Amino acid sequence: MSDILHQLAEVLDQRRHADPESSYVASLHSKGLNKILEKVGEEATETILAAKDAESGVERERQAVVAETADLWFHSLVMLSHLGIDSQDVLDELARRFGISGLDEKAARTTK
């Protein structure tokens, strides 16, 4: 599963310094972090709304959740790229948390 994330991260890194007129990713980077965060927020909201609609279980609405989640992940990867954070760091953090109770993990974060 993470192969596509690695491939996408590489492409995003290459396009970060591309001509903003020829690359959507470069245009986001050229507009700065606030624009990228705006897109992450917009996609998060659209994902939430799609999920609410999909609760009925209709296939079209369920596919909309997949599409919106892809947009959210994509823009989150752009954000990480802009901040110089390797997406592997997020995958490593998820791996670290795997097998740990969510309640225990959350409690450990609040005590730091």
Short mmCIF file of N, CA and C in Angstrom, two decimals:
data_model
loop_
_atom_site.label_atom_id
_atom_site.label_comp_id
_atom_site.label_asym_id
_atom_site.label_seq_id
_atom_site.Cartn_x
_atom_site.Cartn_y
_atom_site.Cartn_z
N MET A 1 0.82 -1.20 0.00
CA MET A 1 0.00 0.00 0.00
C MET A 1 0.86 1.26 0.00
N SER A 2 1.94 1.26 0.73
CA SER A 2 2.72 2.48 0.85
C SER A 2 3.54 2.79 -0.41
N ASP A 3 3.66 1.82 -1.35
CA ASP A 3 4.40 2.10 -2.58
C ASP A 3 3.82 3.29 -3.32
N ILE A 4 2.51 3.36 -3.43
CA ILE A 4 1.90 4.48 -4.15
C ILE A 4 2.14 5.78 -3.40
N LEU A 5 2.14 5.72 -2.07
CA LEU A 5 2.43 6.93 -1.30
C LEU A 5 3.86 7.40 -1.54
N HIS A 6 4.79 6.46 -1.60
CA HIS A 6 6.19 6.83 -1.88
C HIS A 6 6.33 7.41 -3.27
N GLN A 7 5.69 6.78 -4.25
CA GLN A 7 5.75 7.29 -5.63
C GLN A 7 5.15 8.68 -5.71
N LEU A 8 4.02 8.87 -5.07
CA LEU A 8 3.37 10.18 -5.09
C LEU A 8 4.23 11.22 -4.39
N ALA A 9 4.83 10.86 -3.27
CA ALA A 9 5.70 11.80 -2.55
C ALA A 9 6.87 12.24 -3.43
N GLU A 10 7.43 11.31 -4.19
CA GLU A 10 8.54 11.65 -5.09
C GLU A 10 8.08 12.62 -6.17
N VAL A 11 6.94 12.37 -6.77
CA VAL A 11 6.40 13.25 -7.81
C VAL A 11 6.11 14.63 -7.22
N LEU A 12 5.50 14.65 -6.04
CA LEU A 12 5.20 15.93 -5.40
C LEU A 12 6.47 16.72 -5.12
N ASP A 13 7.51 16.03 -4.69
CA ASP A 13 8.79 16.71 -4.42
C ASP A 13 9.37 17.29 -5.71
N GLN A 14 9.29 16.54 -6.80
CA GLN A 14 9.79 17.03 -8.10
C GLN A 14 9.00 18.24 -8.58
N ARG A 15 7.70 18.19 -8.40
CA ARG A 15 6.85 19.27 -8.90
C ARG A 15 6.86 20.50 -8.00
N ARG A 16 7.38 20.35 -6.81
CA ARG A 16 7.42 21.47 -5.87
C ARG A 16 8.14 22.67 -6.47
N HIS A 17 9.18 22.41 -7.23
CA HIS A 17 9.98 23.49 -7.79
C HIS A 17 9.73 23.69 -9.29
N ALA A 18 8.66 23.11 -9.78
CA ALA A 18 8.30 23.25 -11.20
C ALA A 18 7.68 24.63 -11.43
N ASP A 19 7.41 24.91 -12.68
CA ASP A 19 6.76 26.16 -13.07
C ASP A 19 5.31 26.14 -12.58
N PRO A 20 4.92 27.13 -11.76
CA PRO A 20 3.54 27.17 -11.26
C PRO A 20 2.49 27.25 -12.37
N GLU A 21 2.89 27.70 -13.54
CA GLU A 21 1.96 27.76 -14.66
C GLU A 21 1.69 26.39 -15.27
N SER A 22 2.59 25.43 -15.00
CA SER A 22 2.44 24.12 -15.63
C SER A 22 2.15 23.00 -14.64
N SER A 23 2.11 23.32 -13.34
CA SER A 23 1.92 22.28 -12.34
C SER A 23 1.01 22.78 -11.22
N TYR A 24 -0.04 22.04 -10.96
CA TYR A 24 -0.95 22.38 -9.87
C TYR A 24 -0.21 22.39 -8.53
N VAL A 25 0.62 21.37 -8.32
CA VAL A 25 1.38 21.28 -7.08
C VAL A 25 2.31 22.48 -6.93
N ALA A 26 3.02 22.83 -7.99
CA ALA A 26 3.92 23.99 -7.94
C ALA A 26 3.13 25.27 -7.67
N SER A 27 1.93 25.36 -8.24
CA SER A 27 1.13 26.56 -8.01
C SER A 27 0.70 26.66 -6.54
N LEU A 28 0.39 25.52 -5.92
CA LEU A 28 0.07 25.53 -4.50
C LEU A 28 1.27 25.97 -3.67
N HIS A 29 2.44 25.40 -3.97
CA HIS A 29 3.65 25.77 -3.24
C HIS A 29 3.96 27.26 -3.41
N SER A 30 3.75 27.76 -4.60
CA SER A 30 4.08 29.18 -4.85
C SER A 30 3.14 30.11 -4.09
N LYS A 31 1.94 29.63 -3.78
CA LYS A 31 0.97 30.44 -3.03
C LYS A 31 1.21 30.38 -1.53
N GLY A 32 2.03 29.42 -1.10
CA GLY A 32 2.43 29.35 0.30
C GLY A 32 1.62 28.40 1.15
N LEU A 33 2.08 28.26 2.39
CA LEU A 33 1.50 27.31 3.31
C LEU A 33 0.03 27.58 3.60
N ASN A 34 -0.34 28.84 3.76
CA ASN A 34 -1.74 29.13 4.08
C ASN A 34 -2.69 28.61 3.00
N LYS A 35 -2.33 28.75 1.73
CA LYS A 35 -3.17 28.24 0.65
C LYS A 35 -3.26 26.72 0.70
N ILE A 36 -2.12 26.08 0.98
CA ILE A 36 -2.11 24.62 1.08
C ILE A 36 -3.00 24.17 2.24
N LEU A 37 -2.88 24.84 3.38
CA LEU A 37 -3.71 24.50 4.54
C LEU A 37 -5.19 24.74 4.26
N GLU A 38 -5.48 25.78 3.51
CA GLU A 38 -6.86 26.04 3.10
C GLU A 38 -7.40 24.86 2.30
N LYS A 39 -6.59 24.33 1.39
CA LYS A 39 -7.01 23.18 0.58
C LYS A 39 -7.19 21.94 1.46
N VAL A 40 -6.29 21.72 2.43
CA VAL A 40 -6.44 20.58 3.33
C VAL A 40 -7.76 20.70 4.10
N GLY A 41 -8.04 21.89 4.60
CA GLY A 41 -9.29 22.12 5.33
C GLY A 41 -10.51 21.92 4.46
N GLU A 42 -10.43 22.42 3.24
CA GLU A 42 -11.55 22.26 2.30
C GLU A 42 -11.80 20.79 2.01
N GLU A 43 -10.72 20.05 1.77
CA GLU A 43 -10.88 18.63 1.45
C GLU A 43 -11.35 17.84 2.67
N ALA A 44 -10.91 18.23 3.87
CA ALA A 44 -11.38 17.56 5.09
C ALA A 44 -12.89 17.76 5.24
N THR A 45 -13.35 18.98 4.99
CA THR A 45 -14.78 19.26 5.09
C THR A 45 -15.56 18.46 4.05
N GLU A 46 -15.06 18.41 2.83
CA GLU A 46 -15.74 17.65 1.78
C GLU A 46 -15.77 16.16 2.10
N THR A 47 -14.70 15.66 2.72
CA THR A 47 -14.67 14.25 3.12
C THR A 47 -15.71 13.98 4.20
N ILE A 48 -15.80 14.87 5.17
CA ILE A 48 -16.80 14.73 6.23
C ILE A 48 -18.21 14.72 5.66
N LEU A 49 -18.49 15.66 4.77
CA LEU A 49 -19.83 15.74 4.17
C LEU A 49 -20.15 14.50 3.35
N ALA A 50 -19.16 14.01 2.60
CA ALA A 50 -19.37 12.80 1.80
C ALA A 50 -19.62 11.60 2.71
N ALA A 51 -18.90 11.54 3.81
CA ALA A 51 -19.09 10.42 4.75
C ALA A 51 -20.49 10.45 5.35
N LYS A 52 -20.96 11.64 5.68
CA LYS A 52 -22.32 11.75 6.22
C LYS A 52 -23.33 11.24 5.20
N ASP A 53 -23.14 11.59 3.92
CA ASP A 53 -24.05 11.13 2.87
C ASP A 53 -23.95 9.63 2.64
N ALA A 54 -22.76 9.07 2.89
CA ALA A 54 -22.53 7.65 2.59
C ALA A 54 -23.06 6.72 3.66
N GLU A 55 -23.47 7.27 4.76
CA GLU A 55 -23.94 6.42 5.85
C GLU A 55 -25.11 5.53 5.41
N SER A 56 -25.84 6.01 4.42
CA SER A 56 -26.97 5.22 3.90
C SER A 56 -26.51 3.96 3.17
N GLY A 57 -25.23 3.93 2.78
CA GLY A 57 -24.67 2.75 2.14
C GLY A 57 -24.85 2.69 0.64
N VAL A 58 -25.35 3.75 0.01
CA VAL A 58 -25.52 3.77 -1.44
C VAL A 58 -24.13 3.86 -2.08
N GLU A 59 -23.89 3.03 -3.10
CA GLU A 59 -22.55 2.91 -3.70
C GLU A 59 -22.01 4.24 -4.21
N ARG A 60 -22.81 5.04 -4.86
CA ARG A 60 -22.34 6.32 -5.41
C ARG A 60 -21.80 7.21 -4.29
N GLU A 61 -22.51 7.26 -3.19
CA GLU A 61 -22.07 8.08 -2.07
C GLU A 61 -20.82 7.51 -1.42
N ARG A 62 -20.73 6.19 -1.38
CA ARG A 62 -19.54 5.55 -0.81
C ARG A 62 -18.33 5.83 -1.69
N GLN A 63 -18.50 5.84 -3.00
CA GLN A 63 -17.40 6.17 -3.91
C GLN A 63 -16.97 7.63 -3.74
N ALA A 64 -17.92 8.50 -3.43
CA ALA A 64 -17.60 9.91 -3.18
C ALA A 64 -16.69 10.04 -1.97
N VAL A 65 -16.90 9.20 -0.96
CA VAL A 65 -16.02 9.23 0.22
C VAL A 65 -14.59 8.85 -0.18
N VAL A 66 -14.48 7.84 -1.02
CA VAL A 66 -13.16 7.41 -1.49
C VAL A 66 -12.48 8.54 -2.26
N ALA A 67 -13.22 9.18 -3.16
CA ALA A 67 -12.65 10.27 -3.96
C ALA A 67 -12.24 11.45 -3.09
N GLU A 68 -13.09 11.82 -2.15
CA GLU A 68 -12.77 12.95 -1.28
C GLU A 68 -11.61 12.63 -0.34
N THR A 69 -11.55 11.39 0.13
CA THR A 69 -10.43 11.00 0.98
C THR A 69 -9.13 11.03 0.20
N ALA A 70 -9.17 10.62 -1.06
CA ALA A 70 -7.98 10.71 -1.91
C ALA A 70 -7.53 12.16 -2.05
N ASP A 71 -8.48 13.07 -2.25
CA ASP A 71 -8.14 14.50 -2.32
C ASP A 71 -7.52 14.99 -1.01
N LEU A 72 -8.09 14.55 0.10
CA LEU A 72 -7.56 14.96 1.41
C LEU A 72 -6.15 14.43 1.62
N TRP A 73 -5.93 13.17 1.31
CA TRP A 73 -4.59 12.60 1.46
C TRP A 73 -3.60 13.31 0.54
N PHE A 74 -4.02 13.56 -0.70
CA PHE A 74 -3.14 14.23 -1.67
C PHE A 74 -2.71 15.59 -1.13
N HIS A 75 -3.67 16.39 -0.69
CA HIS A 75 -3.34 17.74 -0.22
C HIS A 75 -2.56 17.69 1.09
N SER A 76 -2.78 16.66 1.90
CA SER A 76 -1.98 16.47 3.11
C SER A 76 -0.53 16.17 2.74
N LEU A 77 -0.33 15.38 1.69
CA LEU A 77 1.03 15.10 1.21
C LEU A 77 1.69 16.35 0.66
N VAL A 78 0.93 17.21 -0.01
CA VAL A 78 1.48 18.48 -0.48
C VAL A 78 1.92 19.32 0.72
N MET A 79 1.10 19.33 1.77
CA MET A 79 1.45 20.08 2.99
C MET A 79 2.75 19.55 3.59
N LEU A 80 2.87 18.23 3.71
CA LEU A 80 4.08 17.66 4.26
C LEU A 80 5.29 18.04 3.41
N SER A 81 5.13 17.95 2.10
CA SER A 81 6.21 18.32 1.19
C SER A 81 6.63 19.77 1.39
N HIS A 82 5.65 20.63 1.50
CA HIS A 82 5.93 22.06 1.68
C HIS A 82 6.73 22.31 2.97
N LEU A 83 6.42 21.53 3.99
CA LEU A 83 7.08 21.68 5.28
C LEU A 83 8.40 20.91 5.37
N GLY A 84 8.72 20.18 4.30
CA GLY A 84 9.96 19.40 4.29
C GLY A 84 9.88 18.17 5.19
N ILE A 85 8.67 17.67 5.40
CA ILE A 85 8.47 16.48 6.22
C ILE A 85 8.25 15.29 5.29
N ASP A 86 9.04 14.26 5.48
CA ASP A 86 8.94 13.06 4.66
C ASP A 86 7.68 12.29 5.04
N SER A 87 6.89 11.90 4.05
CA SER A 87 5.67 11.16 4.33
C SER A 87 5.97 9.83 5.04
N GLN A 88 7.18 9.33 4.87
CA GLN A 88 7.58 8.09 5.57
C GLN A 88 7.53 8.30 7.09
N ASP A 89 7.77 9.52 7.53
CA ASP A 89 7.70 9.80 8.97
C ASP A 89 6.28 9.55 9.50
N VAL A 90 5.28 9.87 8.71
CA VAL A 90 3.89 9.62 9.11
C VAL A 90 3.62 8.12 9.13
N LEU A 91 4.10 7.42 8.10
CA LEU A 91 3.92 5.98 8.06
C LEU A 91 4.63 5.31 9.24
N ASP A 92 5.82 5.80 9.58
CA ASP A 92 6.55 5.26 10.72
C ASP A 92 5.78 5.50 12.02
N GLU A 93 5.16 6.67 12.14
CA GLU A 93 4.38 6.97 13.33
C GLU A 93 3.16 6.05 13.43
N LEU A 94 2.51 5.81 12.30
CA LEU A 94 1.38 4.87 12.30
C LEU A 94 1.84 3.47 12.69
N ALA A 95 3.00 3.06 12.17
CA ALA A 95 3.54 1.74 12.51
C ALA A 95 3.87 1.66 14.00
N ARG A 96 4.40 2.75 14.55
CA ARG A 96 4.73 2.78 15.97
C ARG A 96 3.47 2.59 16.81
N ARG A 97 2.38 3.19 16.37
CA ARG A 97 1.13 3.13 17.13
C ARG A 97 0.40 1.80 16.95
N PHE A 98 0.74 1.06 15.92
CA PHE A 98 0.04 -0.19 15.62
C PHE A 98 0.20 -1.15 16.79
N GLY A 99 -0.91 -1.70 17.25
CA GLY A 99 -0.88 -2.64 18.35
C GLY A 99 -0.94 -1.98 19.71
N ILE A 100 -0.94 -0.66 19.75
CA ILE A 100 -1.07 0.07 21.01
C ILE A 100 -2.53 0.50 21.13
N SER A 101 -3.10 0.33 22.27
CA SER A 101 -4.47 0.78 22.50
C SER A 101 -4.56 2.27 22.18
N GLY A 102 -5.58 2.64 21.44
CA GLY A 102 -5.78 4.05 21.11
C GLY A 102 -5.91 4.91 22.35
N LEU A 103 -6.56 4.39 23.37
CA LEU A 103 -6.71 5.14 24.62
C LEU A 103 -5.36 5.31 25.31
N ASP A 104 -4.54 4.25 25.32
CA ASP A 104 -3.21 4.35 25.93
C ASP A 104 -2.32 5.33 25.15
N GLU A 105 -2.40 5.26 23.82
CA GLU A 105 -1.58 6.13 22.99
C GLU A 105 -1.97 7.59 23.21
N LYS A 106 -3.25 7.85 23.25
CA LYS A 106 -3.71 9.24 23.47
C LYS A 106 -3.30 9.73 24.85
N ALA A 107 -3.40 8.89 25.86
CA ALA A 107 -3.00 9.27 27.21
C ALA A 107 -1.50 9.58 27.27
N ALA A 108 -0.71 8.82 26.53
CA ALA A 108 0.74 9.04 26.52
C ALA A 108 1.08 10.39 25.87
N ARG A 109 0.30 10.80 24.88
CA ARG A 109 0.55 12.10 24.23
C ARG A 109 0.23 13.25 25.16
N THR A 110 -0.78 13.14 25.99
CA THR A 110 -1.19 14.25 26.85
C THR A 110 -0.26 14.42 28.03
N THR A 111 0.55 13.41 28.35
CA THR A 111 1.46 13.53 29.48
C THR A 111 2.83 14.06 29.07
N LYS A 112 3.04 14.26 27.79
CA LYS A 112 4.36 14.73 27.32
C LYS A 112 4.47 16.22 27.43
#
